[in-house]
Amino acid sequence: MIAGANTKTETGSSGLQPHAGKIAAGARPRVSMRGIVKTFGSVEALRGVDLDLYPGECLGLVGDNAAGKSTLTKILSGTYIPDGGTLEIDGEDVRLTGPSDARARHIEMVFQDLSLCDTIDVAGNLFLGREIIKNGFLDKRAMAEKAKEMLAALDIRIPNLSAKVAQLSGGQRQAIAIARAASFQPQVLIMDEPTSALAVAEVEAVLALIERVKVTGVSVVLITHRLQDLFRVCDRIAVMYEGTKVAERQVQETNLEDLVRLIVGDESVR
Amino acid sequence: MTLYTERGQGSAIEDFLAEHAQVLSIAGFFLVCILFFATMTDTFLTGGNILNLLRQAAPILIVASAMTFVITTAGIDLSVGSQVALVNALAAIAIAAGIPWPLVILMMLAAGAMIGLAQGWFIAHQEIPAFIVTLAGLSIFRGIALLLTKGYSIPIRDADGFTFLGRGAVAGIPIPAILSVLVAIIAYVVLDRMRYGRQVVAVGANREAARRVGMPARWVTASVYGLTGLASAFAGLLIAARLGSGSSNAAVGFELDVIAAVVLGGTSLMGGRGTIIGTVLGTLTIAAIGNGLILMHVSPFFTQIVTGAIILAAIWLNTRIFASGLRLGRKKS
């Protein structure tokens, strides 16, 4: 499979949401966060963050460690309850009560290496927590067949579905985690460092996978320290610094050097 | 241009060998033991001895089947021997007090499950290491049994139906053996084919992942100790029925046989991988070694040393073979 070429044709022919650079100014954001505040004891983790997410776009979220990226995504995925600010989903004001509430509203999060069981096979991992049961027993055949469909839909190639996840490469593992999240029909998919532990070819595969998820109309939030990845798949990049959003750039309006300066907090470029 | 990397796929036979290395190696070791004792003694392979061996192995197999679930969640239950002794003594006391034996059986099974769940609550909900909780249990339950019986053995009289469970046979096969095989089959089906078994494996492999996908991780962790409690009560009843008495000194060192059987069978102490077939083979191996050495007239003191050494060697080989099998699988990339 030729990932790069493939995705371009898909994006072009799908007729779905094009790159966010072309989003009309009046388009309604799928998610709209305003003035989000979160403190942990005396630490102000977030100091009033505004962020919008549009359908079918990939938003890169960057910033130094402890800039507030993870806290912000955990608020969006329902893990943390914000101390202040508003969250609108499809124009409706909501207060998430927990991760299951977020999931019910089609917000999914892929955690780095926290979501797979090594000693269970590929199909079992894809259906973890929602096993198909027939007459009280696991329907392993049905799960294997559906798993094949799930992976095929995202063009993920894993030769042996009965292989234990421990035997797979880092890229394949990450692909399974993403495929599982994608199978919940998310509208927002948050990925925390999906490529940080991967080899070069595997990174390419995961980036191509993000493109494929994106063209189905899902809003993707990508947290990463690998800035070069952002320019491959993101439409917009938001930079966090010390609990605030210091900049937001369309990908075509920025470059690596600019981003690095924004991240480390160089006043001259702001 | 980028290509999606794919792992090379070895032959299906190689995959099968790597996947089942542990069970295959314990099966091989079991056969070696059988052959060894069969050639060294005249009586080992006689029908009578085999039936005797199965009858003796029954309590270990019953508790080891439940212990497989506990160890698959990366836990351990050291208190099973003491629980067996406690139920053993309680059952004799209850029958001596005139309670009908079928009722006693139900009461004891319920009590065993409750004791196990209580330990499970400390482990799962209070997050005290299983080793500590069940070590305390090991001391407490044997202590209660000693206190209740004052150290004496309590005879079970006028309960022929009850003692038949321990001594009787159906079509020549001892009832405890039949019951223990039933327990092992149920354990196999539950662990391998049912949602609960999948949850046990998932909690052992990656507790956080299991919790995140909505599995009741705490309940699963607590419940496996309920299973060992239930199984220990069952084993305690069978031992009482076989011996026709209840004693606080029953099943001393029983937990070690049980844990050795499970680990020898290839269930990982790190959690996430459990095999009931391996546990059955492990139990039979332990029972065969104990039985065979006695038939060879080896000093009973020496038997303990040999058993321990064989278990250590077998598990050592087992881990080595398994580890190299995994490495082979990885190298194929």
Coordinates of C-alpha atoms in Angstrom, one line a residue:
Chain A
M1 CA 0.0 0.0 0.0
I2 CA 1.3 3.4 -0.9
A3 CA 0.1 5.5 2.0
G4 CA 0.9 9.0 0.8
A5 CA -0.5 8.8 -2.7
N6 CA -3.5 6.9 -1.6
T7 CA -4.7 9.4 0.9
K8 CA -4.4 12.3 -1.5
T9 CA -6.8 10.7 -4.0
E10 CA -9.1 9.8 -1.2
T11 CA -9.2 13.3 0.1
G12 CA -9.7 14.7 -3.4
S13 CA -12.4 12.4 -4.4
S14 CA -14.3 12.0 -1.2
G15 CA -16.2 15.2 -1.6
L16 CA -16.3 15.4 2.2
Q17 CA -15.0 18.3 4.3
P18 CA -11.9 19.7 2.6
H19 CA -9.0 21.1 4.4
A20 CA -10.0 23.5 7.2
G21 CA -8.0 26.3 5.5
K22 CA -11.0 26.5 3.2
I23 CA -13.6 26.4 6.0
A24 CA -16.0 29.3 5.5
A25 CA -15.9 31.9 8.3
G26 CA -19.5 31.2 9.1
A27 CA -19.2 27.4 9.4
R28 CA -20.4 26.2 12.8
P29 CA -17.7 24.5 14.9
R30 CA -18.5 21.0 16.2
V31 CA -16.9 21.8 19.5
S32 CA -16.4 25.2 20.9
M33 CA -14.6 25.8 24.2
R34 CA -14.7 29.2 25.8
G35 CA -12.7 30.5 28.8
I36 CA -11.8 27.1 30.1
V37 CA -10.2 27.3 33.6
K38 CA -8.8 24.4 35.6
T39 CA -6.8 24.6 38.7
F40 CA -5.1 21.7 40.7
G41 CA -4.6 23.1 44.2
S42 CA -2.4 26.2 43.7
V43 CA -1.5 25.3 40.2
E44 CA -3.4 27.1 37.5
A45 CA -3.3 24.4 34.8
L46 CA -5.6 26.3 32.4
R47 CA -6.2 30.0 32.5
G48 CA -9.1 30.7 30.2
V49 CA -8.6 28.8 27.0
D50 CA -10.8 29.2 23.9
L51 CA -10.7 26.5 21.2
D52 CA -12.9 25.6 18.3
L53 CA -13.0 22.3 16.4
Y54 CA -14.5 21.9 13.0
P55 CA -15.8 18.7 11.3
G56 CA -13.3 16.9 9.2
E57 CA -10.3 18.9 10.3
C58 CA -7.2 17.9 12.2
L59 CA -6.1 20.3 14.9
G60 CA -2.5 20.1 16.2
L61 CA -2.1 20.9 19.8
V62 CA 1.5 21.7 20.8
G63 CA 3.3 23.2 23.7
D64 CA 6.0 22.4 26.2
N65 CA 5.5 19.9 28.9
A66 CA 3.0 21.2 31.5
A67 CA 1.7 23.8 29.0
G68 CA -1.8 22.4 29.5
K69 CA -2.3 20.3 26.4
S70 CA -3.2 17.1 28.2
T71 CA -5.4 18.9 30.8
L72 CA -7.4 20.5 27.9
T73 CA -7.9 17.2 26.1
K74 CA -8.9 15.5 29.3
I75 CA -11.5 18.1 29.9
L76 CA -12.8 17.5 26.4
S77 CA -12.8 13.7 27.0
G78 CA -14.6 14.1 30.3
T79 CA -11.8 12.9 32.5
Y80 CA -11.5 16.3 34.2
I81 CA -14.4 18.7 35.0
P82 CA -13.4 22.3 34.3
D83 CA -13.6 24.9 37.1
G84 CA -14.9 27.5 34.7
G85 CA -15.8 28.2 31.1
T86 CA -18.2 26.8 28.7
L87 CA -18.2 23.8 26.3
E88 CA -20.5 23.7 23.3
I89 CA -21.0 20.6 21.2
D90 CA -22.9 21.2 17.9
G91 CA -24.1 24.6 19.3
E92 CA -25.5 23.0 22.5
D93 CA -24.2 24.0 25.9
V94 CA -23.0 20.9 27.7
R95 CA -21.4 19.9 31.0
L96 CA -19.6 16.6 30.6
T97 CA -20.0 14.5 33.8
G98 CA -17.3 11.9 33.0
P99 CA -15.6 9.8 30.3
S100 CA -18.7 7.8 29.6
D101 CA -20.7 11.0 29.0
A102 CA -18.1 12.2 26.6
R103 CA -18.2 8.8 24.8
A104 CA -22.0 9.0 24.6
R105 CA -21.4 12.4 22.8
H106 CA -19.1 10.7 20.4
I107 CA -15.8 12.1 21.8
E108 CA -13.1 9.4 21.8
M109 CA -9.6 9.5 23.1
V110 CA -6.7 7.2 22.1
F111 CA -4.2 6.9 24.9
Q112 CA -0.6 6.1 24.1
D113 CA -0.1 2.4 24.9
L114 CA -2.7 2.5 27.7
S115 CA -5.5 0.9 25.7
L116 CA -4.4 -2.5 24.6
C117 CA -4.1 -5.9 26.3
D118 CA -0.9 -7.6 25.1
T119 CA -2.0 -11.1 25.8
I120 CA -5.3 -10.8 24.0
D121 CA -5.6 -11.2 20.2
V122 CA -6.3 -8.5 17.7
A123 CA -10.0 -9.1 17.4
G124 CA -10.3 -9.4 21.1
N125 CA -8.7 -6.1 21.6
L126 CA -10.9 -4.4 19.0
F127 CA -14.0 -5.7 20.9
L128 CA -12.6 -5.3 24.4
G129 CA -15.4 -4.3 26.7
R130 CA -18.1 -5.0 24.1
E131 CA -17.5 -8.6 23.2
I132 CA -20.1 -10.2 20.9
I133 CA -21.9 -12.8 22.9
K134 CA -23.9 -15.7 21.5
N135 CA -25.9 -18.0 23.8
G136 CA -23.8 -16.8 26.7
F137 CA -20.5 -17.5 25.1
L138 CA -18.0 -15.3 23.3
D139 CA -18.7 -15.4 19.5
K140 CA -15.0 -15.4 18.5
R141 CA -15.8 -16.1 14.8
A142 CA -18.2 -13.1 14.6
M143 CA -15.7 -10.9 16.3
A144 CA -12.9 -12.0 14.0
E145 CA -15.1 -11.3 10.9
K146 CA -16.2 -7.9 12.1
A147 CA -12.6 -7.0 13.2
K148 CA -11.5 -7.8 9.6
E149 CA -14.1 -5.3 8.3
M150 CA -13.2 -2.7 10.8
L151 CA -9.5 -2.9 9.9
A152 CA -10.3 -3.0 6.1
A153 CA -12.4 0.1 6.4
L154 CA -9.4 2.0 7.6
D155 CA -7.0 0.2 5.2
I156 CA -5.1 -1.3 8.1
R157 CA -3.3 -4.4 7.2
I158 CA -2.6 -7.0 9.9
P159 CA -1.9 -10.4 8.5
N160 CA -3.0 -12.5 11.4
L161 CA -6.0 -11.5 13.5
S162 CA -5.5 -14.2 16.0
A163 CA -2.0 -13.0 16.8
K164 CA -1.5 -11.7 20.3
V165 CA -1.1 -7.9 20.3
A166 CA 2.3 -8.3 22.0
Q167 CA 3.6 -9.9 18.8
L168 CA 2.8 -6.8 16.7
S169 CA 4.9 -3.8 15.8
G170 CA 4.4 -0.5 17.5
G171 CA 2.7 0.9 14.5
Q172 CA 0.3 -1.9 14.2
R173 CA -0.5 -1.6 17.9
Q174 CA -1.2 2.1 17.5
A175 CA -3.3 1.4 14.4
I176 CA -5.4 -1.1 16.4
A177 CA -5.9 1.4 19.2
I178 CA -7.0 4.0 16.6
A179 CA -9.3 1.6 14.8
R180 CA -11.0 0.7 18.0
A181 CA -11.6 4.4 18.8
A182 CA -12.8 5.0 15.3
S183 CA -15.2 2.1 15.5
F184 CA -17.2 3.9 18.2
Q185 CA -18.3 6.3 15.4
P186 CA -16.7 9.3 17.0
Q187 CA -17.2 12.9 15.9
V188 CA -14.1 14.0 17.8
L189 CA -11.1 11.8 18.1
I190 CA -8.3 12.9 20.4
M191 CA -4.9 11.3 20.0
D192 CA -2.2 11.9 22.6
E193 CA 1.3 11.3 21.2
P194 CA 0.3 8.5 18.7
T195 CA 3.6 8.5 16.9
S196 CA 6.2 9.2 19.6
A197 CA 7.3 5.6 20.1
L198 CA 7.2 4.6 16.5
A199 CA 9.7 3.8 13.7
V200 CA 9.7 6.0 10.6
A201 CA 7.6 3.7 8.4
E202 CA 5.1 3.2 11.2
V203 CA 4.8 6.9 11.7
E204 CA 3.9 7.2 8.0
A205 CA 1.2 4.5 8.4
V206 CA -0.3 6.2 11.4
L207 CA -0.3 9.6 9.7
A208 CA -2.0 8.1 6.7
L209 CA -4.5 6.6 9.0
I210 CA -5.3 9.9 10.6
E211 CA -5.9 11.3 7.1
R212 CA -8.4 8.5 6.4
V213 CA -10.2 9.1 9.7
K214 CA -10.3 12.8 8.9
V215 CA -11.9 12.4 5.5
T216 CA -14.8 10.6 7.1
G217 CA -15.7 13.9 8.7
V218 CA -14.2 13.3 12.2
S219 CA -12.6 16.2 14.0
V220 CA -9.1 15.0 15.0
V221 CA -7.1 16.6 17.8
L222 CA -3.5 15.6 17.6
I223 CA -1.1 16.1 20.5
T224 CA 2.5 15.6 19.5
H225 CA 6.1 16.7 20.1
R226 CA 7.0 15.7 16.6
L227 CA 6.4 19.0 14.9
Q228 CA 7.1 17.7 11.4
D229 CA 4.0 15.4 11.8
L230 CA 1.8 18.4 12.2
F231 CA 2.6 19.8 8.8
R232 CA 1.7 16.4 7.3
V233 CA -1.8 16.0 8.6
C234 CA -3.0 19.1 10.5
D235 CA -5.1 21.9 9.1
R236 CA -4.6 24.2 12.1
I237 CA -2.2 24.3 14.9
A238 CA -2.8 25.7 18.4
V239 CA 0.1 26.5 20.6
M240 CA -0.3 26.3 24.4
Y241 CA 2.0 28.0 26.8
E242 CA 1.7 28.0 30.6
G243 CA -2.0 27.2 30.6
T244 CA -3.1 29.6 27.9
K245 CA -3.4 29.3 24.2
V246 CA -0.8 31.8 22.8
A247 CA -1.3 31.3 19.1
E248 CA -3.4 29.6 16.5
R249 CA -2.1 29.2 13.0
Q250 CA -3.3 27.7 9.7
V251 CA -0.7 25.2 8.7
Q252 CA 0.1 27.0 5.4
E253 CA 0.7 30.3 7.3
T254 CA 3.4 28.9 9.6
N255 CA 6.6 27.0 9.5
L256 CA 8.8 24.9 11.8
E257 CA 10.9 27.8 13.0
D258 CA 7.8 29.9 13.8
L259 CA 6.3 27.1 15.8
V260 CA 9.4 26.4 17.8
R261 CA 9.6 30.1 18.8
L262 CA 5.9 30.1 19.8
I263 CA 6.3 27.0 21.9
V264 CA 9.3 28.3 23.9
G265 CA 7.6 31.6 24.4
D266 CA 9.7 34.0 22.3
E267 CA 7.8 37.3 22.5
S268 CA 9.1 38.7 19.3
V269 CA 6.9 36.5 17.0
R270 CA 3.6 36.8 18.8
Chain B
M1 CA 6.4 6.8 -1.4
T2 CA 6.0 4.9 1.8
L3 CA 5.1 1.3 2.4
Y4 CA 3.1 0.0 5.3
T5 CA 5.4 -2.3 7.2
E6 CA 4.3 -5.8 7.7
R7 CA 5.8 -8.5 9.9
G8 CA 6.9 -11.5 8.0
Q9 CA 4.7 -14.4 9.0
G10 CA 6.3 -17.7 10.1
S11 CA 4.8 -21.0 9.4
A12 CA 1.5 -21.9 11.2
I13 CA 3.2 -24.7 13.0
E14 CA 5.8 -22.3 14.4
D15 CA 3.1 -20.0 15.6
F16 CA 1.3 -22.9 17.2
L17 CA 4.5 -24.0 19.0
A18 CA 5.3 -20.5 20.2
E19 CA 1.8 -19.9 21.4
H20 CA 1.5 -23.2 23.2
A21 CA 5.1 -23.7 24.3
Q22 CA 4.2 -23.8 27.9
V23 CA 1.4 -26.3 27.7
L24 CA 3.4 -28.5 25.4
S25 CA 6.4 -28.5 27.6
I26 CA 4.5 -29.4 30.7
A27 CA 2.7 -32.1 28.7
G28 CA 6.1 -33.4 27.7
F29 CA 7.4 -33.2 31.3
F30 CA 4.3 -35.0 32.6
L31 CA 4.9 -37.9 30.1
V32 CA 8.5 -38.1 31.2
C33 CA 7.4 -38.4 34.8
I34 CA 4.9 -41.1 33.9
L35 CA 7.4 -43.1 32.0
F36 CA 10.0 -42.7 34.7
F37 CA 7.7 -44.0 37.5
A38 CA 6.2 -46.7 35.2
T39 CA 9.7 -48.2 34.7
M40 CA 10.9 -47.7 38.2
T41 CA 7.9 -49.2 39.9
D42 CA 5.6 -52.1 39.1
T43 CA 2.5 -50.5 40.6
F44 CA 2.5 -47.0 39.3
L45 CA 0.5 -47.7 36.2
T46 CA -2.0 -50.1 37.7
G47 CA -5.6 -49.1 37.6
G48 CA -5.9 -49.0 41.4
N49 CA -3.0 -46.6 41.8
I50 CA -4.2 -44.4 39.0
L51 CA -7.7 -44.1 40.6
N52 CA -6.1 -43.4 43.9
L53 CA -3.9 -40.7 42.3
L54 CA -6.9 -39.1 40.8
R55 CA -8.8 -39.1 44.1
Q56 CA -5.9 -37.5 45.8
A57 CA -5.3 -34.9 43.1
A58 CA -9.0 -33.9 43.1
P59 CA -8.8 -31.2 45.9
I60 CA -5.7 -29.7 44.3
L61 CA -7.3 -29.6 40.8
I62 CA -10.5 -27.9 42.1
V63 CA -8.6 -25.2 43.9
A64 CA -5.9 -24.9 41.2
S65 CA -8.7 -24.3 38.6
A66 CA -9.9 -21.3 40.6
M67 CA -6.3 -20.2 41.4
T68 CA -5.7 -20.0 37.6
F69 CA -8.2 -17.1 37.5
V70 CA -6.5 -15.4 40.5
I71 CA -3.0 -15.7 39.0
T72 CA -4.3 -14.6 35.6
T73 CA -5.3 -11.3 37.2
A74 CA -1.7 -11.1 38.4
G75 CA -2.8 -11.9 42.0
I76 CA -2.1 -14.7 44.4
D77 CA -4.1 -16.4 47.1
L78 CA -1.9 -17.9 49.8
S79 CA -4.9 -18.6 52.1
V80 CA -6.4 -21.5 50.3
G81 CA -4.9 -24.2 52.5
S82 CA -6.2 -22.5 55.7
Q83 CA -9.6 -21.9 54.1
V84 CA -9.8 -25.7 53.3
A85 CA -8.9 -26.4 56.9
L86 CA -11.5 -24.0 58.3
V87 CA -14.3 -25.4 56.1
N88 CA -13.2 -28.9 56.8
A89 CA -13.5 -28.3 60.6
L90 CA -16.7 -26.2 60.3
A91 CA -18.4 -28.9 58.2
A92 CA -17.6 -31.6 60.8
I93 CA -18.8 -29.4 63.6
A94 CA -22.0 -28.5 61.8
I95 CA -22.8 -32.2 61.0
A96 CA -22.0 -33.2 64.6
A97 CA -24.5 -30.5 65.7
G98 CA -27.2 -32.3 63.7
I99 CA -27.6 -30.0 60.7
P100 CA -28.5 -32.1 57.6
W101 CA -25.5 -32.6 55.4
P102 CA -26.9 -31.2 52.2
L103 CA -27.6 -28.0 54.0
V104 CA -24.1 -28.1 55.5
I105 CA -22.7 -28.3 52.0
L106 CA -24.6 -25.2 50.8
M107 CA -23.7 -23.3 54.0
M108 CA -20.0 -24.1 53.6
L109 CA -19.9 -23.2 49.9
A110 CA -21.6 -19.9 50.7
A111 CA -19.2 -19.3 53.6
G112 CA -16.2 -20.0 51.4
A113 CA -17.3 -17.6 48.7
M114 CA -18.0 -14.9 51.3
I115 CA -14.6 -15.4 52.9
G116 CA -12.9 -15.1 49.5
L117 CA -14.9 -12.0 48.5
A118 CA -14.0 -10.4 51.8
Q119 CA -10.3 -10.9 51.0
G120 CA -11.0 -9.7 47.5
W121 CA -12.6 -6.5 48.8
F122 CA -9.4 -5.6 50.7
I123 CA -7.3 -6.4 47.6
A124 CA -9.5 -4.7 44.9
H125 CA -11.1 -1.8 46.8
Q126 CA -8.5 -1.1 49.5
E127 CA -5.6 -1.8 47.1
I128 CA -3.7 -3.8 49.7
P129 CA -1.3 -6.3 47.8
A130 CA -2.9 -9.7 47.4
F131 CA 0.2 -11.3 48.9
I132 CA -0.3 -9.4 52.2
V133 CA -4.1 -9.9 52.5
T134 CA -4.0 -13.6 51.8
L135 CA -0.9 -14.1 54.0
A136 CA -2.9 -12.6 56.8
G137 CA -5.8 -14.9 55.8
L138 CA -3.5 -17.9 55.9
S139 CA -2.8 -17.1 59.5
I140 CA -6.3 -16.0 60.5
F141 CA -8.4 -18.9 59.0
R142 CA -6.1 -21.7 60.3
G143 CA -6.2 -19.9 63.7
I144 CA -10.0 -19.9 63.7
A145 CA -10.1 -23.6 62.8
L146 CA -7.7 -24.4 65.6
L147 CA -9.7 -22.3 68.0
L148 CA -13.0 -24.0 67.1
T149 CA -11.6 -27.6 67.3
K150 CA -9.1 -26.9 70.0
G151 CA -6.7 -28.9 67.8
Y152 CA -8.8 -32.1 67.9
S153 CA -10.1 -34.0 65.0
I154 CA -13.9 -34.1 64.9
P155 CA -15.5 -37.3 63.5
I156 CA -18.3 -37.2 61.1
R157 CA -20.9 -39.9 61.9
D158 CA -24.3 -40.9 60.5
A159 CA -23.9 -39.0 57.3
D160 CA -23.4 -41.8 54.7
G161 CA -24.5 -39.6 51.8
F162 CA -21.8 -37.1 52.8
T163 CA -19.0 -39.6 53.1
F164 CA -20.0 -41.2 49.9
L165 CA -19.0 -38.0 48.1
G166 CA -15.5 -38.5 49.3
R167 CA -15.2 -42.3 49.2
G168 CA -17.7 -43.4 46.6
A169 CA -17.3 -44.2 43.0
V170 CA -19.4 -44.1 39.8
A171 CA -18.5 -46.8 37.2
G172 CA -15.3 -47.4 39.2
I173 CA -14.2 -43.8 39.0
P174 CA -13.9 -42.0 42.4
I175 CA -16.5 -39.3 42.8
P176 CA -14.0 -36.6 43.8
A177 CA -12.1 -37.2 40.6
I178 CA -15.4 -36.8 38.6
L179 CA -16.3 -33.6 40.4
S180 CA -12.8 -32.1 40.0
V181 CA -12.8 -32.8 36.3
L182 CA -16.2 -31.1 36.0
V183 CA -14.8 -28.1 37.9
A184 CA -11.9 -28.0 35.5
I185 CA -14.1 -28.2 32.4
I186 CA -16.3 -25.4 33.7
A187 CA -13.2 -23.3 34.5
Y188 CA -11.9 -23.9 31.0
V189 CA -15.1 -22.8 29.4
V190 CA -15.5 -19.7 31.5
L191 CA -11.9 -18.6 31.1
D192 CA -11.6 -19.2 27.4
R193 CA -15.1 -18.8 26.1
M194 CA -17.1 -16.4 28.3
R195 CA -17.2 -12.7 28.9
Y196 CA -16.1 -13.0 32.5
G197 CA -13.0 -15.0 31.5
R198 CA -12.1 -12.3 28.9
Q199 CA -12.5 -9.7 31.7
V200 CA -10.2 -11.7 34.0
V201 CA -7.5 -11.9 31.2
A202 CA -7.9 -8.2 30.4
V203 CA -7.6 -7.0 34.0
G204 CA -4.5 -9.1 34.3
A205 CA -3.0 -7.9 31.1
N206 CA -3.7 -4.2 31.4
R207 CA -6.0 -3.2 34.3
E208 CA -6.1 0.4 33.1
A209 CA -7.2 -0.5 29.6
A210 CA -9.8 -2.8 31.0
R211 CA -11.2 0.0 33.2
R212 CA -11.1 2.5 30.3
V213 CA -13.2 0.3 28.1
G214 CA -15.8 0.1 30.8
M215 CA -15.0 -3.3 32.4
P216 CA -15.8 -3.6 36.1
A217 CA -12.1 -4.0 36.9
R218 CA -12.5 -3.8 40.7
W219 CA -15.3 -6.3 40.8
V220 CA -13.4 -8.7 38.6
T221 CA -10.3 -8.5 40.8
A222 CA -12.4 -9.1 43.9
S223 CA -14.5 -11.8 42.4
V224 CA -11.6 -14.2 41.6
Y225 CA -10.9 -14.5 45.3
G226 CA -14.5 -15.4 45.8
L227 CA -13.8 -18.2 43.3
T228 CA -10.8 -19.5 45.3
G229 CA -12.9 -19.3 48.4
L230 CA -15.7 -21.3 46.8
A231 CA -13.3 -23.8 45.4
S232 CA -11.4 -24.1 48.8
A233 CA -14.7 -24.8 50.5
F234 CA -15.6 -27.5 47.9
A235 CA -12.1 -29.1 48.4
G236 CA -12.5 -28.9 52.2
L237 CA -15.9 -30.7 52.0
L238 CA -14.4 -33.4 49.8
I239 CA -11.5 -33.9 52.1
A240 CA -13.8 -34.1 55.1
A241 CA -16.0 -36.6 53.3
R242 CA -13.0 -38.8 52.3
L243 CA -11.5 -38.8 55.8
G244 CA -14.8 -38.9 57.6
S245 CA -13.6 -36.2 60.0
G246 CA -12.8 -32.5 60.2
S247 CA -9.6 -31.2 61.4
S248 CA -7.8 -27.9 61.7
N249 CA -4.7 -29.6 60.6
A250 CA -6.0 -30.5 57.2
A251 CA -4.3 -29.3 54.0
V252 CA -1.1 -27.9 55.5
G253 CA 1.1 -26.7 52.7
F254 CA -1.8 -27.2 50.3
E255 CA -1.5 -23.6 48.9
L256 CA 2.0 -24.4 47.7
D257 CA 0.9 -27.5 45.8
V258 CA -1.9 -25.5 44.2
I259 CA 0.2 -22.5 43.2
A260 CA 3.0 -24.9 41.9
A261 CA 0.4 -26.7 39.8
V262 CA -0.9 -23.5 38.2
V263 CA 2.5 -22.0 37.5
L264 CA 3.9 -25.4 36.3
G265 CA 1.0 -25.4 33.9
G266 CA 2.2 -22.2 32.3
T267 CA -0.1 -19.5 33.8
S268 CA 2.0 -16.4 34.0
L269 CA 2.6 -14.9 37.5
M270 CA 2.7 -11.5 35.8
G271 CA -0.9 -11.9 34.8
G272 CA -2.8 -11.8 31.5
R273 CA -2.1 -15.3 30.5
G274 CA -3.8 -18.3 32.0
T275 CA -4.4 -21.9 30.8
I276 CA -6.7 -24.4 32.5
I277 CA -5.3 -27.2 30.4
G278 CA -1.9 -26.4 31.7
T279 CA -3.3 -26.3 35.2
V280 CA -4.8 -29.8 34.8
L281 CA -1.4 -31.1 33.5
G282 CA 0.5 -29.3 36.3
T283 CA -1.8 -30.8 38.9
L284 CA -1.4 -34.3 37.5
T285 CA 2.4 -33.9 37.4
I286 CA 2.6 -32.8 41.0
A287 CA 0.3 -35.6 42.1
A288 CA 2.2 -38.1 40.1
I289 CA 5.6 -37.0 41.5
G290 CA 4.2 -37.3 45.1
N291 CA 2.6 -40.6 44.4
G292 CA 5.5 -42.1 42.4
L293 CA 8.2 -41.2 44.9
I294 CA 6.2 -42.9 47.7
L295 CA 5.9 -46.0 45.5
M296 CA 9.6 -46.0 45.0
H297 CA 10.1 -46.1 48.7
V298 CA 11.9 -42.8 48.8
S299 CA 12.0 -41.4 52.3
P300 CA 9.0 -39.0 52.8
F301 CA 11.4 -36.4 54.0
F302 CA 13.3 -36.7 50.8
T303 CA 10.1 -36.5 48.8
Q304 CA 9.6 -32.8 49.8
I305 CA 13.1 -31.9 48.6
V306 CA 12.7 -33.7 45.3
T307 CA 9.2 -32.3 44.7
G308 CA 10.5 -28.8 45.3
A309 CA 13.6 -29.3 43.1
I310 CA 11.6 -30.8 40.2
I311 CA 9.1 -27.9 40.4
L312 CA 11.9 -25.4 40.3
A313 CA 13.6 -27.1 37.4
A314 CA 10.4 -27.6 35.4
I315 CA 9.3 -24.0 35.8
W316 CA 12.8 -22.8 35.0
L317 CA 12.9 -24.8 31.7
N318 CA 9.3 -23.7 31.0
T319 CA 10.2 -20.0 31.3
R320 CA 13.3 -20.5 29.2
I321 CA 11.5 -22.3 26.4
F322 CA 8.7 -19.8 26.4
A323 CA 11.0 -16.8 26.4
S324 CA 13.1 -18.2 23.5
G325 CA 9.8 -19.0 21.7
L326 CA 8.7 -15.4 22.0
R327 CA 12.1 -14.1 20.8
L328 CA 12.0 -16.3 17.8
G329 CA 8.6 -14.9 16.9
R330 CA 9.9 -11.4 17.2
K331 CA 13.1 -12.0 15.2
K332 CA 11.0 -13.0 12.1
S333 CA 10.3 -9.3 11.3

